[in-house]
């Protein structure tokens, strides 16, 4: 299981990975994982990540929508089998 963020940017039809690190968003993946239930219950908490990204990286494109996702890969004998199942846990339209 892996928790990650994707973002859709203006004029881009498909979401793309959105890094979770102190340098890009002020938040590390582990911090999201430990508070996962809060983000699922209240997706508006994703706004804080968008705001931090805007403050830390004002020169970069800013996300329009954030998606908190979990990828689940089935294993058999310690090896990945099939394609991972991707679940959207929360979605938030960024407020500007």
mmCIF file of N, CA and C in Angstrom:
data_model
loop_
_atom_site.group_PDB
_atom_site.id
_atom_site.type_symbol
_atom_site.label_atom_id
_atom_site.label_comp_id
_atom_site.label_asym_id
_atom_site.label_seq_id
_atom_site.Cartn_x
_atom_site.Cartn_y
_atom_site.Cartn_z
ATOM 1 N N UNK A 1 0.842 -1.180 0.000
ATOM 2 C CA UNK A 1 0.000 0.000 0.000
ATOM 3 C C UNK A 1 0.881 1.234 0.000
ATOM 4 N N UNK A 2 0.490 2.184 -0.802
ATOM 5 C CA UNK A 2 1.244 3.419 -0.895
ATOM 6 C C UNK A 2 0.270 4.584 -1.019
ATOM 7 N N UNK A 3 0.429 5.586 -0.167
ATOM 8 C CA UNK A 3 -0.399 6.785 -0.213
ATOM 9 C C UNK A 3 0.388 7.869 -0.937
ATOM 10 N N UNK A 4 -0.297 8.578 -1.827
ATOM 11 C CA UNK A 4 0.374 9.635 -2.580
ATOM 12 C C UNK A 4 -0.636 10.695 -3.004
ATOM 13 N N UNK A 5 -0.104 11.815 -3.486
ATOM 14 C CA UNK A 5 -0.941 12.903 -4.004
ATOM 15 C C UNK A 5 -0.750 13.016 -5.507
ATOM 16 N N UNK A 6 -1.845 13.332 -6.179
ATOM 17 C CA UNK A 6 -1.790 13.743 -7.570
ATOM 18 C C UNK A 6 -2.488 15.084 -7.652
ATOM 19 N N UNK A 7 -2.158 15.844 -8.695
ATOM 20 C CA UNK A 7 -2.760 17.155 -8.881
ATOM 21 C C UNK A 7 -3.112 17.350 -10.340
ATOM 22 N N UNK A 8 -4.198 18.062 -10.554
ATOM 23 C CA UNK A 8 -4.551 18.502 -11.900
ATOM 24 C C UNK A 8 -4.250 19.986 -11.950
ATOM 25 N N UNK A 9 -3.531 20.369 -12.990
ATOM 26 C CA UNK A 9 -3.125 21.754 -13.169
ATOM 27 C C UNK A 9 -3.935 22.380 -14.297
ATOM 28 N N UNK A 10 -4.011 23.699 -14.310
ATOM 29 C CA UNK A 10 -4.735 24.448 -15.325
ATOM 30 C C UNK A 10 -4.256 24.010 -16.705
ATOM 31 N N UNK A 11 -5.190 23.807 -17.595
ATOM 32 C CA UNK A 11 -4.914 23.433 -18.989
ATOM 33 C C UNK A 11 -4.301 22.045 -19.152
ATOM 34 N N UNK A 12 -4.341 21.223 -18.124
ATOM 35 C CA UNK A 12 -3.882 19.845 -18.228
ATOM 36 C C UNK A 12 -5.067 18.931 -17.927
ATOM 37 N N UNK A 13 -5.422 18.051 -18.846
ATOM 38 C CA UNK A 13 -6.611 17.228 -18.650
ATOM 39 C C UNK A 13 -6.443 16.121 -17.609
ATOM 40 N N UNK A 14 -5.217 15.639 -17.444
ATOM 41 C CA UNK A 14 -4.984 14.500 -16.551
ATOM 42 C C UNK A 14 -4.160 14.893 -15.339
ATOM 43 N N UNK A 15 -4.492 14.315 -14.193
ATOM 44 C CA UNK A 15 -3.671 14.573 -13.002
ATOM 45 C C UNK A 15 -2.274 13.979 -13.159
ATOM 46 N N UNK A 16 -1.341 14.572 -12.427
ATOM 47 C CA UNK A 16 0.022 14.038 -12.412
ATOM 48 C C UNK A 16 0.526 14.010 -10.976
ATOM 49 N N UNK A 17 1.578 13.249 -10.723
ATOM 50 C CA UNK A 17 2.093 13.161 -9.352
ATOM 51 C C UNK A 17 2.425 14.542 -8.786
ATOM 52 N N UNK A 18 2.145 14.695 -7.510
ATOM 53 C CA UNK A 18 2.397 15.943 -6.799
ATOM 54 C C UNK A 18 3.219 15.579 -5.572
ATOM 55 N N UNK A 19 4.475 15.977 -5.567
ATOM 56 C CA UNK A 19 5.420 15.546 -4.544
ATOM 57 C C UNK A 19 5.024 15.895 -3.123
ATOM 58 N N UNK A 20 5.222 14.940 -2.262
ATOM 59 C CA UNK A 20 5.028 15.156 -0.829
ATOM 60 C C UNK A 20 6.405 15.191 -0.186
ATOM 61 N N UNK A 21 6.872 16.401 0.062
ATOM 62 C CA UNK A 21 8.148 16.575 0.752
ATOM 63 C C UNK A 21 8.125 17.924 1.446
ATOM 64 N N UNK A 22 8.995 18.079 2.409
ATOM 65 C CA UNK A 22 9.062 19.361 3.115
ATOM 66 C C UNK A 22 9.465 20.481 2.166
ATOM 67 N N UNK A 23 10.286 20.176 1.176
ATOM 68 C CA UNK A 23 10.744 21.198 0.247
ATOM 69 C C UNK A 23 9.684 21.689 -0.711
ATOM 70 N N UNK A 24 8.758 20.819 -1.113
ATOM 71 C CA UNK A 24 7.767 21.232 -2.105
ATOM 72 C C UNK A 24 6.417 21.604 -1.497
ATOM 73 N N UNK A 25 6.042 20.941 -0.402
ATOM 74 C CA UNK A 25 4.717 21.208 0.174
ATOM 75 C C UNK A 25 4.762 21.490 1.672
ATOM 76 N N UNK A 26 5.930 21.358 2.275
ATOM 77 C CA UNK A 26 6.018 21.562 3.711
ATOM 78 C C UNK A 26 5.521 20.372 4.514
ATOM 79 N N UNK A 27 5.122 19.304 3.809
ATOM 80 C CA UNK A 27 4.566 18.118 4.451
ATOM 81 C C UNK A 27 5.210 16.879 3.834
ATOM 82 N N UNK A 28 5.573 15.935 4.664
ATOM 83 C CA UNK A 28 6.138 14.679 4.184
ATOM 84 C C UNK A 28 5.052 13.608 4.111
ATOM 85 N N UNK A 29 5.271 12.623 3.272
ATOM 86 C CA UNK A 29 4.317 11.532 3.099
ATOM 87 C C UNK A 29 3.930 10.896 4.428
ATOM 88 N N UNK A 30 4.882 10.685 5.313
ATOM 89 C CA UNK A 30 4.606 10.069 6.604
ATOM 90 C C UNK A 30 3.618 10.868 7.437
ATOM 91 N N UNK A 31 3.682 12.190 7.333
ATOM 92 C CA UNK A 31 2.740 13.037 8.070
ATOM 93 C C UNK A 31 1.317 12.852 7.542
ATOM 94 N N UNK A 32 1.189 12.716 6.248
ATOM 95 C CA UNK A 32 -0.129 12.470 5.648
ATOM 96 C C UNK A 32 -0.638 11.092 6.086
ATOM 97 N N UNK A 33 0.240 10.099 6.031
ATOM 98 C CA UNK A 33 -0.170 8.736 6.373
ATOM 99 C C UNK A 33 -0.624 8.615 7.822
ATOM 100 N N UNK A 34 0.037 9.328 8.735
ATOM 101 C CA UNK A 34 -0.351 9.227 10.142
ATOM 102 C C UNK A 34 -1.680 9.935 10.426
ATOM 103 N N UNK A 35 -2.057 10.870 9.554
ATOM 104 C CA UNK A 35 -3.317 11.598 9.737
ATOM 105 C C UNK A 35 -4.307 11.303 8.607
ATOM 106 N N UNK A 36 -4.141 10.165 7.973
ATOM 107 C CA UNK A 36 -4.935 9.818 6.802
ATOM 108 C C UNK A 36 -6.438 9.922 7.052
ATOM 109 N N UNK A 37 -6.887 9.427 8.180
ATOM 110 C CA UNK A 37 -8.310 9.478 8.509
ATOM 111 C C UNK A 37 -8.869 10.884 8.513
ATOM 112 N N UNK A 38 -8.093 11.829 9.004
ATOM 113 C CA UNK A 38 -8.537 13.227 9.029
ATOM 114 C C UNK A 38 -8.730 13.779 7.621
ATOM 115 N N UNK A 39 -7.791 13.463 6.715
ATOM 116 C CA UNK A 39 -7.890 13.945 5.338
ATOM 117 C C UNK A 39 -9.063 13.299 4.609
ATOM 118 N N UNK A 40 -9.319 12.039 4.896
ATOM 119 C CA UNK A 40 -10.448 11.339 4.271
ATOM 120 C C UNK A 40 -11.761 11.942 4.765
ATOM 121 N N UNK A 41 -11.857 12.188 6.065
ATOM 122 C CA UNK A 41 -13.081 12.759 6.644
ATOM 123 C C UNK A 41 -13.292 14.222 6.251
ATOM 124 N N UNK A 42 -12.199 14.957 6.077
ATOM 125 C CA UNK A 42 -12.296 16.387 5.784
ATOM 126 C C UNK A 42 -11.298 16.753 4.680
ATOM 127 N N UNK A 43 -11.665 16.515 3.405
ATOM 128 C CA UNK A 43 -10.749 16.811 2.301
ATOM 129 C C UNK A 43 -10.295 18.263 2.241
ATOM 130 N N UNK A 44 -11.008 19.184 2.889
ATOM 131 C CA UNK A 44 -10.587 20.588 2.866
ATOM 132 C C UNK A 44 -9.208 20.771 3.499
ATOM 133 N N UNK A 45 -8.748 19.795 4.271
ATOM 134 C CA UNK A 45 -7.400 19.868 4.841
ATOM 135 C C UNK A 45 -6.326 19.860 3.748
ATOM 136 N N UNK A 46 -6.676 19.366 2.572
ATOM 137 C CA UNK A 46 -5.732 19.387 1.452
ATOM 138 C C UNK A 46 -5.424 20.817 1.014
ATOM 139 N N UNK A 47 -6.297 21.757 1.368
ATOM 140 C CA UNK A 47 -6.050 23.161 1.039
ATOM 141 C C UNK A 47 -4.744 23.644 1.679
ATOM 142 N N UNK A 48 -4.446 23.162 2.875
ATOM 143 C CA UNK A 48 -3.210 23.558 3.563
ATOM 144 C C UNK A 48 -1.981 23.152 2.757
ATOM 145 N N UNK A 49 -2.062 22.009 2.110
ATOM 146 C CA UNK A 49 -0.943 21.544 1.292
ATOM 147 C C UNK A 49 -0.803 22.440 0.061
ATOM 148 N N UNK A 50 -1.922 22.770 -0.565
ATOM 149 C CA UNK A 50 -1.883 23.666 -1.723
ATOM 150 C C UNK A 50 -1.344 25.038 -1.329
ATOM 151 N N UNK A 51 -1.766 25.545 -0.185
ATOM 152 C CA UNK A 51 -1.291 26.854 0.279
ATOM 153 C C UNK A 51 0.206 26.830 0.566
ATOM 154 N N UNK A 52 0.678 25.761 1.189
ATOM 155 C CA UNK A 52 2.107 25.648 1.487
ATOM 156 C C UNK A 52 2.915 25.567 0.195
ATOM 157 N N UNK A 53 2.416 24.817 -0.773
ATOM 158 C CA UNK A 53 3.108 24.720 -2.062
ATOM 159 C C UNK A 53 3.190 26.092 -2.720
ATOM 160 N N UNK A 54 2.098 26.843 -2.691
ATOM 161 C CA UNK A 54 2.082 28.183 -3.285
ATOM 162 C C UNK A 54 3.078 29.110 -2.594
ATOM 163 N N UNK A 55 3.202 28.985 -1.283
ATOM 164 C CA UNK A 55 4.138 29.834 -0.531
ATOM 165 C C UNK A 55 5.592 29.426 -0.775
ATOM 166 N N UNK A 56 5.840 28.114 -0.831
ATOM 167 C CA UNK A 56 7.201 27.616 -1.007
ATOM 168 C C UNK A 56 7.678 27.659 -2.452
ATOM 169 N N UNK A 57 6.748 27.572 -3.388
ATOM 170 C CA UNK A 57 7.094 27.506 -4.807
ATOM 171 C C UNK A 57 6.184 28.420 -5.640
ATOM 172 N N UNK A 58 6.233 29.706 -5.367
ATOM 173 C CA UNK A 58 5.334 30.623 -6.074
ATOM 174 C C UNK A 58 5.602 30.696 -7.579
ATOM 175 N N UNK A 59 6.805 30.331 -8.001
ATOM 176 C CA UNK A 59 7.174 30.384 -9.405
ATOM 177 C C UNK A 59 6.725 29.151 -10.190
ATOM 178 N N UNK A 60 6.213 28.143 -9.507
ATOM 179 C CA UNK A 60 5.775 26.899 -10.144
ATOM 180 C C UNK A 60 4.271 26.936 -10.415
ATOM 181 N N UNK A 61 3.819 26.122 -11.386
ATOM 182 C CA UNK A 61 2.369 26.024 -11.600
ATOM 183 C C UNK A 61 1.683 25.550 -10.316
ATOM 184 N N UNK A 62 0.499 26.079 -10.071
ATOM 185 C CA UNK A 62 -0.246 25.739 -8.862
ATOM 186 C C UNK A 62 -1.383 24.779 -9.207
ATOM 187 N N UNK A 63 -1.634 23.810 -8.342
ATOM 188 C CA UNK A 63 -2.678 22.823 -8.632
ATOM 189 C C UNK A 63 -4.078 23.425 -8.571
ATOM 190 N N UNK A 64 -4.952 22.901 -9.402
ATOM 191 C CA UNK A 64 -6.361 23.279 -9.394
ATOM 192 C C UNK A 64 -7.171 22.312 -8.528
ATOM 193 N N UNK A 65 -6.787 21.020 -8.608
ATOM 194 C CA UNK A 65 -7.456 19.966 -7.841
ATOM 195 C C UNK A 65 -6.394 19.037 -7.288
ATOM 196 N N UNK A 66 -6.539 18.654 -6.007
ATOM 197 C CA UNK A 66 -5.650 17.675 -5.386
ATOM 198 C C UNK A 66 -6.421 16.384 -5.146
ATOM 199 N N UNK A 67 -5.741 15.266 -5.381
ATOM 200 C CA UNK A 67 -6.312 13.935 -5.176
ATOM 201 C C UNK A 67 -5.405 13.168 -4.227
ATOM 202 N N UNK A 68 -5.937 12.736 -3.112
ATOM 203 C CA UNK A 68 -5.202 11.883 -2.185
ATOM 204 C C UNK A 68 -5.558 10.451 -2.554
ATOM 205 N N UNK A 69 -4.550 9.681 -2.931
ATOM 206 C CA UNK A 69 -4.803 8.338 -3.455
ATOM 207 C C UNK A 69 -3.976 7.292 -2.731
ATOM 208 N N UNK A 70 -4.493 6.070 -2.830
ATOM 209 C CA UNK A 70 -3.768 4.915 -2.290
ATOM 210 C C UNK A 70 -3.665 3.888 -3.410
ATOM 211 N N UNK A 71 -2.462 3.407 -3.601
ATOM 212 C CA UNK A 71 -2.212 2.338 -4.557
ATOM 213 C C UNK A 71 -1.993 1.051 -3.765
ATOM 214 N N UNK A 72 -2.726 -0.002 -4.156
ATOM 215 C CA UNK A 72 -2.607 -1.290 -3.478
ATOM 216 C C UNK A 72 -2.125 -2.313 -4.504
ATOM 217 N N UNK A 73 -0.973 -2.877 -4.259
ATOM 218 C CA UNK A 73 -0.391 -3.873 -5.154
ATOM 219 C C UNK A 73 -0.478 -5.242 -4.502
ATOM 220 N N UNK A 74 -1.108 -6.168 -5.188
ATOM 221 C CA UNK A 74 -1.197 -7.539 -4.677
ATOM 222 C C UNK A 74 0.138 -8.241 -4.897
ATOM 223 N N UNK A 75 0.514 -9.051 -3.925
ATOM 224 C CA UNK A 75 1.757 -9.813 -4.003
ATOM 225 C C UNK A 75 1.455 -11.300 -3.961
ATOM 226 N N UNK A 76 2.265 -12.047 -4.689
ATOM 227 C CA UNK A 76 2.202 -13.500 -4.617
ATOM 228 C C UNK A 76 3.637 -13.994 -4.572
ATOM 229 N N UNK A 77 3.961 -14.728 -3.507
ATOM 230 C CA UNK A 77 5.332 -15.191 -3.292
ATOM 231 C C UNK A 77 6.329 -14.037 -3.319
ATOM 232 N N UNK A 78 5.902 -12.900 -2.763
ATOM 233 C CA UNK A 78 6.780 -11.737 -2.652
ATOM 234 C C UNK A 78 6.937 -10.931 -3.927
ATOM 235 N N UNK A 79 6.175 -11.267 -4.967
ATOM 236 C CA UNK A 79 6.276 -10.538 -6.231
ATOM 237 C C UNK A 79 4.936 -9.900 -6.585
ATOM 238 N N UNK A 80 5.021 -8.746 -7.207
ATOM 239 C CA UNK A 80 3.812 -8.040 -7.623
ATOM 240 C C UNK A 80 3.083 -8.830 -8.703
ATOM 241 N N UNK A 81 1.761 -8.900 -8.561
ATOM 242 C CA UNK A 81 0.947 -9.568 -9.571
ATOM 243 C C UNK A 81 -0.125 -8.603 -10.062
ATOM 244 N N UNK A 82 -0.276 -8.514 -11.353
ATOM 245 C CA UNK A 82 -1.299 -7.650 -11.928
ATOM 246 C C UNK A 82 -1.003 -6.175 -11.725
ATOM 247 N N UNK A 83 -1.974 -5.378 -12.130
ATOM 248 C CA UNK A 83 -1.861 -3.929 -11.989
ATOM 249 C C UNK A 83 -2.302 -3.520 -10.596
ATOM 250 N N UNK A 84 -1.708 -2.461 -10.057
ATOM 251 C CA UNK A 84 -2.144 -1.986 -8.739
ATOM 252 C C UNK A 84 -3.565 -1.432 -8.806
ATOM 253 N N UNK A 85 -4.277 -1.560 -7.705
ATOM 254 C CA UNK A 85 -5.602 -0.963 -7.571
ATOM 255 C C UNK A 85 -5.397 0.436 -6.991
ATOM 256 N N UNK A 86 -5.945 1.434 -7.656
ATOM 257 C CA UNK A 86 -5.804 2.818 -7.204
ATOM 258 C C UNK A 86 -7.145 3.294 -6.664
ATOM 259 N N UNK A 87 -7.121 3.759 -5.423
ATOM 260 C CA UNK A 87 -8.319 4.257 -4.753
ATOM 261 C C UNK A 87 -8.147 5.746 -4.484
ATOM 262 N N UNK A 88 -9.162 6.540 -4.822
ATOM 263 C CA UNK A 88 -9.145 7.955 -4.475
ATOM 264 C C UNK A 88 -9.769 8.083 -3.097
ATOM 265 N N UNK A 89 -8.960 8.529 -2.129
ATOM 266 C CA UNK A 89 -9.401 8.654 -0.740
ATOM 267 C C UNK A 89 -10.026 10.015 -0.454
ATOM 268 N N UNK A 90 -9.541 11.042 -1.143
ATOM 269 C CA UNK A 90 -10.070 12.397 -0.953
ATOM 270 C C UNK A 90 -9.744 13.215 -2.195
ATOM 271 N N UNK A 91 -10.602 14.194 -2.453
ATOM 272 C CA UNK A 91 -10.414 15.095 -3.593
ATOM 273 C C UNK A 91 -10.790 16.497 -3.132
ATOM 274 N N UNK A 92 -9.984 17.476 -3.551
ATOM 275 C CA UNK A 92 -10.246 18.852 -3.124
ATOM 276 C C UNK A 92 -9.947 19.821 -4.260
ATOM 277 N N UNK A 93 -10.922 20.682 -4.572
ATOM 278 C CA UNK A 93 -10.715 21.764 -5.530
ATOM 279 C C UNK A 93 -10.087 22.914 -4.773
ATOM 280 N N UNK A 94 -8.900 23.306 -5.195
ATOM 281 C CA UNK A 94 -8.116 24.314 -4.493
ATOM 282 C C UNK A 94 -8.796 25.674 -4.602
ATOM 283 N N UNK A 95 -8.853 26.365 -3.474
ATOM 284 C CA UNK A 95 -9.445 27.704 -3.377
ATOM 285 C C UNK A 95 -8.329 28.743 -3.507
ATOM 286 N N UNK A 96 -8.511 29.687 -4.385
ATOM 287 C CA UNK A 96 -7.513 30.767 -4.559
ATOM 288 C C UNK A 96 -8.164 32.098 -4.276
#
